[in-house]
mmCIF file of C-alpha atoms in Angstrom:
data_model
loop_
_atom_site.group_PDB
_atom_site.id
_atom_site.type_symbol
_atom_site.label_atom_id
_atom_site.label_comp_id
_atom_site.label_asym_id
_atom_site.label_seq_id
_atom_site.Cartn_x
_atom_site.Cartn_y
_atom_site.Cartn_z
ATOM 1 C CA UNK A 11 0.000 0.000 0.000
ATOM 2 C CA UNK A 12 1.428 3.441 -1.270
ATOM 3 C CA UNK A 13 0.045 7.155 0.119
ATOM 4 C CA UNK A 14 -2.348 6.983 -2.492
ATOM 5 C CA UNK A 15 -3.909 3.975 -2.185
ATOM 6 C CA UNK A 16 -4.054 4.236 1.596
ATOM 7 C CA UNK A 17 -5.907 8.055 0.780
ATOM 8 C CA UNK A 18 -8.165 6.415 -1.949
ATOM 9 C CA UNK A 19 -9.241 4.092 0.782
ATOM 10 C CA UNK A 20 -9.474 6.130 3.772
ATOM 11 C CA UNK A 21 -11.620 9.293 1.693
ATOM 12 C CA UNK A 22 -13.914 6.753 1.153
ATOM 13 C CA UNK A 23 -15.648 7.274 4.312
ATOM 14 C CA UNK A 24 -17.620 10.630 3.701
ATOM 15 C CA UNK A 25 -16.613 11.605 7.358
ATOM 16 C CA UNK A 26 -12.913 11.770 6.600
ATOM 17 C CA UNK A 27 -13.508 13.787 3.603
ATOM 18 C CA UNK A 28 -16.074 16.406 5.047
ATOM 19 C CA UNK A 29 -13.624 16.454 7.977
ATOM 20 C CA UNK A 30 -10.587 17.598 6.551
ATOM 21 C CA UNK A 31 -12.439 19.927 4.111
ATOM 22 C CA UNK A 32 -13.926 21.838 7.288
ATOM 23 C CA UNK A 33 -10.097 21.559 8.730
ATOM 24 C CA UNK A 34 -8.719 23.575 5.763
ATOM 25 C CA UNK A 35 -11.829 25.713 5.818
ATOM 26 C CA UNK A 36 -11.522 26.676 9.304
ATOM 27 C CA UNK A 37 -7.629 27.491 8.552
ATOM 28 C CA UNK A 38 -7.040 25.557 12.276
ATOM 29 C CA UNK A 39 -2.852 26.018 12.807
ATOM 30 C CA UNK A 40 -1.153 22.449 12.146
ATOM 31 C CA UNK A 41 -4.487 20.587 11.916
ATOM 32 C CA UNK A 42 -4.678 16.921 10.679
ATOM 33 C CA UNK A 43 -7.276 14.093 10.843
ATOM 34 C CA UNK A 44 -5.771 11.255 12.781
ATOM 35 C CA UNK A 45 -5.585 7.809 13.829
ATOM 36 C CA UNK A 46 -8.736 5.235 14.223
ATOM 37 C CA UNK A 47 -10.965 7.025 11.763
ATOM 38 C CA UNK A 48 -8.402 6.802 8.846
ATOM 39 C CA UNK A 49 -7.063 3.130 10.031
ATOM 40 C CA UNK A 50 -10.525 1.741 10.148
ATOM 41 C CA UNK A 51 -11.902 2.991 7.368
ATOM 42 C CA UNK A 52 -8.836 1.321 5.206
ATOM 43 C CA UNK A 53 -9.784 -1.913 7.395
ATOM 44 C CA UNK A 54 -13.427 -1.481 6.108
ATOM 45 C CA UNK A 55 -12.456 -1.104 2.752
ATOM 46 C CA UNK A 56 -10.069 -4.398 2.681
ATOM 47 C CA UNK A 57 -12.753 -6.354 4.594
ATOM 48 C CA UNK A 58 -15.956 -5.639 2.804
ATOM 49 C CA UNK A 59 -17.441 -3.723 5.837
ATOM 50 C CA UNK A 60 -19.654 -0.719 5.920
ATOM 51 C CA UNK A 61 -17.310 2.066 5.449
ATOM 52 C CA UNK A 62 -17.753 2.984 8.713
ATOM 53 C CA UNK A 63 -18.223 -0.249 10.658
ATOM 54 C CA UNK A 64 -16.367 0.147 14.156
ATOM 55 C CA UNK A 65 -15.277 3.891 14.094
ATOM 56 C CA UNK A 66 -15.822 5.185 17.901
ATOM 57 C CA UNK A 67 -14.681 8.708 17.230
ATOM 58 C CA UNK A 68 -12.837 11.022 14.575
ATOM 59 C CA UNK A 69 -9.612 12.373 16.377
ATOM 60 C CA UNK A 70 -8.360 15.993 14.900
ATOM 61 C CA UNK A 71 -5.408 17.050 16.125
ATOM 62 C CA UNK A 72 -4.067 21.047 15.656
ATOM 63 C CA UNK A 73 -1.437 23.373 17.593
ATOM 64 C CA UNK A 74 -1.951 26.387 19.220
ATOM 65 C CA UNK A 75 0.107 28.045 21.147
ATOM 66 C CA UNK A 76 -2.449 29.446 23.293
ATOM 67 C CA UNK A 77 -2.751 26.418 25.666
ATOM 68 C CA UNK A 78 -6.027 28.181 27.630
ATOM 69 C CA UNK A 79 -8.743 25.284 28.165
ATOM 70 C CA UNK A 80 -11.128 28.967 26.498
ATOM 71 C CA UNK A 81 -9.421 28.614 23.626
ATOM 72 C CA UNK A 82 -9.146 24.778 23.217
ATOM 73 C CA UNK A 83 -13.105 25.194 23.703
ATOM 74 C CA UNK A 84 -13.630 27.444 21.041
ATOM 75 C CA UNK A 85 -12.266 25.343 18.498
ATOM 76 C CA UNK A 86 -14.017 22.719 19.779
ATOM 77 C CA UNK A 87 -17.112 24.839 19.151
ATOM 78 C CA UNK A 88 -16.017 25.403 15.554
ATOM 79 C CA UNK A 89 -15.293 22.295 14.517
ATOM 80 C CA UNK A 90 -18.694 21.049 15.809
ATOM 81 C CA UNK A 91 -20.586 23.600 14.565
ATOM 82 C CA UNK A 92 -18.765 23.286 10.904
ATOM 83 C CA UNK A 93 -19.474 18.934 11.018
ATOM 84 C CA UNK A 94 -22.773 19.212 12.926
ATOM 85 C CA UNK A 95 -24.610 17.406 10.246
ATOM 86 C CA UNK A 96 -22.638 14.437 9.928
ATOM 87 C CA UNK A 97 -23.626 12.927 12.668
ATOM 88 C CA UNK A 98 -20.661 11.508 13.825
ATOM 89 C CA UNK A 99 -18.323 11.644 17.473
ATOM 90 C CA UNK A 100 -15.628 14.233 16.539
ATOM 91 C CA UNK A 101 -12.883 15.053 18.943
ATOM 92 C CA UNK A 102 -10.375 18.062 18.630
ATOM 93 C CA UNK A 103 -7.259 18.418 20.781
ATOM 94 C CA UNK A 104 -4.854 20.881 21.299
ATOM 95 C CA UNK A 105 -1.656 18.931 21.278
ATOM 96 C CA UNK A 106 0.375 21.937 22.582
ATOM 97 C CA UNK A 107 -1.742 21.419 25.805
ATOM 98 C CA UNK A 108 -2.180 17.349 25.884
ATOM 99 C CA UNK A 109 0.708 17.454 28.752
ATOM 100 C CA UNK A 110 -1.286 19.869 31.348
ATOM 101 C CA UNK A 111 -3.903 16.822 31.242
ATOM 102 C CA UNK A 112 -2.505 13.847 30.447
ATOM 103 C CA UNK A 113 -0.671 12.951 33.514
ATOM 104 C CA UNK A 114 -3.790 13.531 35.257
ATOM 105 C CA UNK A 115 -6.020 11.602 33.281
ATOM 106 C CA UNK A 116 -3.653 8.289 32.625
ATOM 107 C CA UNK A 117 -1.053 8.916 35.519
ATOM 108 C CA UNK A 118 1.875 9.117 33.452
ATOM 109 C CA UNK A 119 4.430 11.767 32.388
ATOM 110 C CA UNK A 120 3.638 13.195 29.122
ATOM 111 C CA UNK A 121 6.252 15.740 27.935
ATOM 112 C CA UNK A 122 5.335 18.934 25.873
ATOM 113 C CA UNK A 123 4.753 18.881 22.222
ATOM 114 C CA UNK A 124 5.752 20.909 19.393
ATOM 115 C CA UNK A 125 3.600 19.902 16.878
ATOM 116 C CA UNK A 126 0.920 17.995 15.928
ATOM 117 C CA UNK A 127 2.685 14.717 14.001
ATOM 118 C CA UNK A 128 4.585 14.403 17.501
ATOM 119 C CA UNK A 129 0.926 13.688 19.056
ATOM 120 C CA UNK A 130 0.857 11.547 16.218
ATOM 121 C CA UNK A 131 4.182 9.578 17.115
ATOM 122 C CA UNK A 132 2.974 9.047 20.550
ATOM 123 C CA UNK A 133 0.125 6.576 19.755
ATOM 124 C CA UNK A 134 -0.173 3.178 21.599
ATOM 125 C CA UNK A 135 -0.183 1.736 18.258
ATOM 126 C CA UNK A 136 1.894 2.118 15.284
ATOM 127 C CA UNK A 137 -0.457 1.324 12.511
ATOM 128 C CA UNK A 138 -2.656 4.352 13.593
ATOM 129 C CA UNK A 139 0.568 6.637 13.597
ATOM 130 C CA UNK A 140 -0.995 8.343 10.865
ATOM 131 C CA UNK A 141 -2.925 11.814 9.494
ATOM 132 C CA UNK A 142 -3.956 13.541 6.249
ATOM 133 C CA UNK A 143 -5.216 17.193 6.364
ATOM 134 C CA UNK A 144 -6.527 18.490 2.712
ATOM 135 C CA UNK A 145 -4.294 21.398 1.486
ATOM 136 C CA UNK A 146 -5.602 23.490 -1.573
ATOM 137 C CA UNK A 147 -2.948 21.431 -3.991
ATOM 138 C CA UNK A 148 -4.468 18.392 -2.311
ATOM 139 C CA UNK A 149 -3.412 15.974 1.009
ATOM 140 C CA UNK A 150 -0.617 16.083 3.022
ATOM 141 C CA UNK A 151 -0.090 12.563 4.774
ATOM 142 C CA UNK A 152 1.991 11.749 8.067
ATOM 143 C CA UNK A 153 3.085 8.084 8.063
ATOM 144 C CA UNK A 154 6.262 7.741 10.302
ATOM 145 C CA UNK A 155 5.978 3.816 9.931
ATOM 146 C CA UNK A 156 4.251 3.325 6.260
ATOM 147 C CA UNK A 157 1.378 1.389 5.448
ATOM 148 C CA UNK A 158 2.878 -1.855 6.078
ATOM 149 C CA UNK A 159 1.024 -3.024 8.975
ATOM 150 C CA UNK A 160 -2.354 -0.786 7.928
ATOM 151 C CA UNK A 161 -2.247 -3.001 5.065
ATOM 152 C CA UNK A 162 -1.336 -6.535 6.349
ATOM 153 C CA UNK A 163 -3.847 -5.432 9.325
ATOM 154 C CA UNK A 164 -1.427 -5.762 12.376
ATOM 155 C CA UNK A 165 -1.786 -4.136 15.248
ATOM 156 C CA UNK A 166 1.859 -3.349 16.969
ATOM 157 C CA UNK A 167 2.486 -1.434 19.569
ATOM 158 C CA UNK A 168 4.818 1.398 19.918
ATOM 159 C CA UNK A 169 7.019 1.784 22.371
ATOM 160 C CA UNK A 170 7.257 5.666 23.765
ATOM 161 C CA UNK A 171 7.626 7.755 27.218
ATOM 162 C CA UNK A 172 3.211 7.030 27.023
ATOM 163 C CA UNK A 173 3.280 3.577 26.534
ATOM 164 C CA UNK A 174 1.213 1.718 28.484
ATOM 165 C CA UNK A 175 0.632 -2.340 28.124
ATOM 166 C CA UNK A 176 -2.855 -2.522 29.866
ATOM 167 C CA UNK A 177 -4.019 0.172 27.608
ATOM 168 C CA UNK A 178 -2.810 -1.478 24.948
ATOM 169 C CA UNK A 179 -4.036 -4.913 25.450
ATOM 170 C CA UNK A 180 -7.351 -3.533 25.859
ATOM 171 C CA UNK A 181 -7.516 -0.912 22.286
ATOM 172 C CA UNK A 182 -5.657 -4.621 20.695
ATOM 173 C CA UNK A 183 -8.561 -6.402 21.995
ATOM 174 C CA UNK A 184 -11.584 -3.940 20.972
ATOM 175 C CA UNK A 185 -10.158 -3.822 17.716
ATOM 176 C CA UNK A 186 -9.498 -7.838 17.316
ATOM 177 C CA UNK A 187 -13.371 -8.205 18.137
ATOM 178 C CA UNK A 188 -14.552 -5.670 15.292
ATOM 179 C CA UNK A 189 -12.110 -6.861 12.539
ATOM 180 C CA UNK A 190 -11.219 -10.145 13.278
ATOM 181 C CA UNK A 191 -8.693 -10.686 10.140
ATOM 182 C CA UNK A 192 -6.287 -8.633 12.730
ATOM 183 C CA UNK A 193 -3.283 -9.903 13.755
ATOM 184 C CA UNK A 194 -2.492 -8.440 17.144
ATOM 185 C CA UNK A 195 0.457 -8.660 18.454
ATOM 186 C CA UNK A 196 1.675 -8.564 22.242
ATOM 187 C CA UNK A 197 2.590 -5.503 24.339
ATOM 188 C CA UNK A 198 5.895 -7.558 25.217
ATOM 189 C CA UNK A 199 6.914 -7.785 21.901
ATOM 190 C CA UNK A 200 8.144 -3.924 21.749
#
């Protein structure tokens, strides 16, 4: 699977699309469409399944330097109010102020970002270290590790300073009973 063939899939689910078209519309600073949403969909479309069979949330992820929980809401607000008719679980994060919650939230250290593609390289898993945002000459796409695994459907975890093996098991787990084809493998083997 090449960047295109991993975007021909993942656009296929009208959610993806009208997301990142309201991302570039609402000119958010360093704003991608991440993880689950995009993975999944590709799942769907190599497994016959409704397009968007399985999909809990859509994840955006932007940067703003102004790390006020106001301002986080606003966008928030925006977004929603810009993808209010699609009916779908949409959640935007501030990545530049993930580590004021984080270590609340999960009780463990998460350092300061500086972008969004390093929220991106801190998922539990490394086939959903990925995001596309729409530009006007057309998609940008973040895959640190390929399409490999997306492609072969294997779920492998990825080691980082937020890794955590229960959390892990469980998202490996969740996933395994929706798309069965997965091959999951074990926390231990990072």
């Amino acid at each position: 699977m090449n960047t295109d063939d991993f975007l021909l899939l993942a656009l296929r689910n009208p959610a993806n699309s009208a997301i990142a078209d309201e991302l570039l519309r609402l000119g958010l600073r360093d704003a991608w469409i991440v993880s689950g949403c995009l993975v999944q969909t590709v799942w769907n479309g190599l497994t016959g399944r409704a397009v968007d069979h399985g999909i809990k949330d859509y994840d955006v992820f932007y940067f703003d330097p102004d790390t006020s929980w106001q301002a986080e809401d606003a966008v928030i607000a925006r977004v929603q109010n810009g993808l209010s008719g699609l009916g779908v679980a949409i959640e935007a994060r501030n990545q530049a102020r993930v580590h004021l919650w984080y270590p609340q939230k999960h009780g463990m250290p998460y350092p300061a970002l500086r972008s969004s593609t390093q929220g991106i390289d801190r998922f539990l898993t490394r086939n959903t270290q990925v995001g596309i945002r729409r530009t006007q000459q057309g998609f940008d796409v973040y895959a640190p590790h390929g399409f490999d695994d997306i492609a072969a459907m294997i779920v492998r975890p990825n080691p980082g300073p937020n890794f955590s093996a229960e959390n892990y098991a469980a998202k490996a787990a969740r996933w395994k009973a929706l798309w069965p084809e997965l091959t999951a493998l074990p926390a231990e083997s990072v």
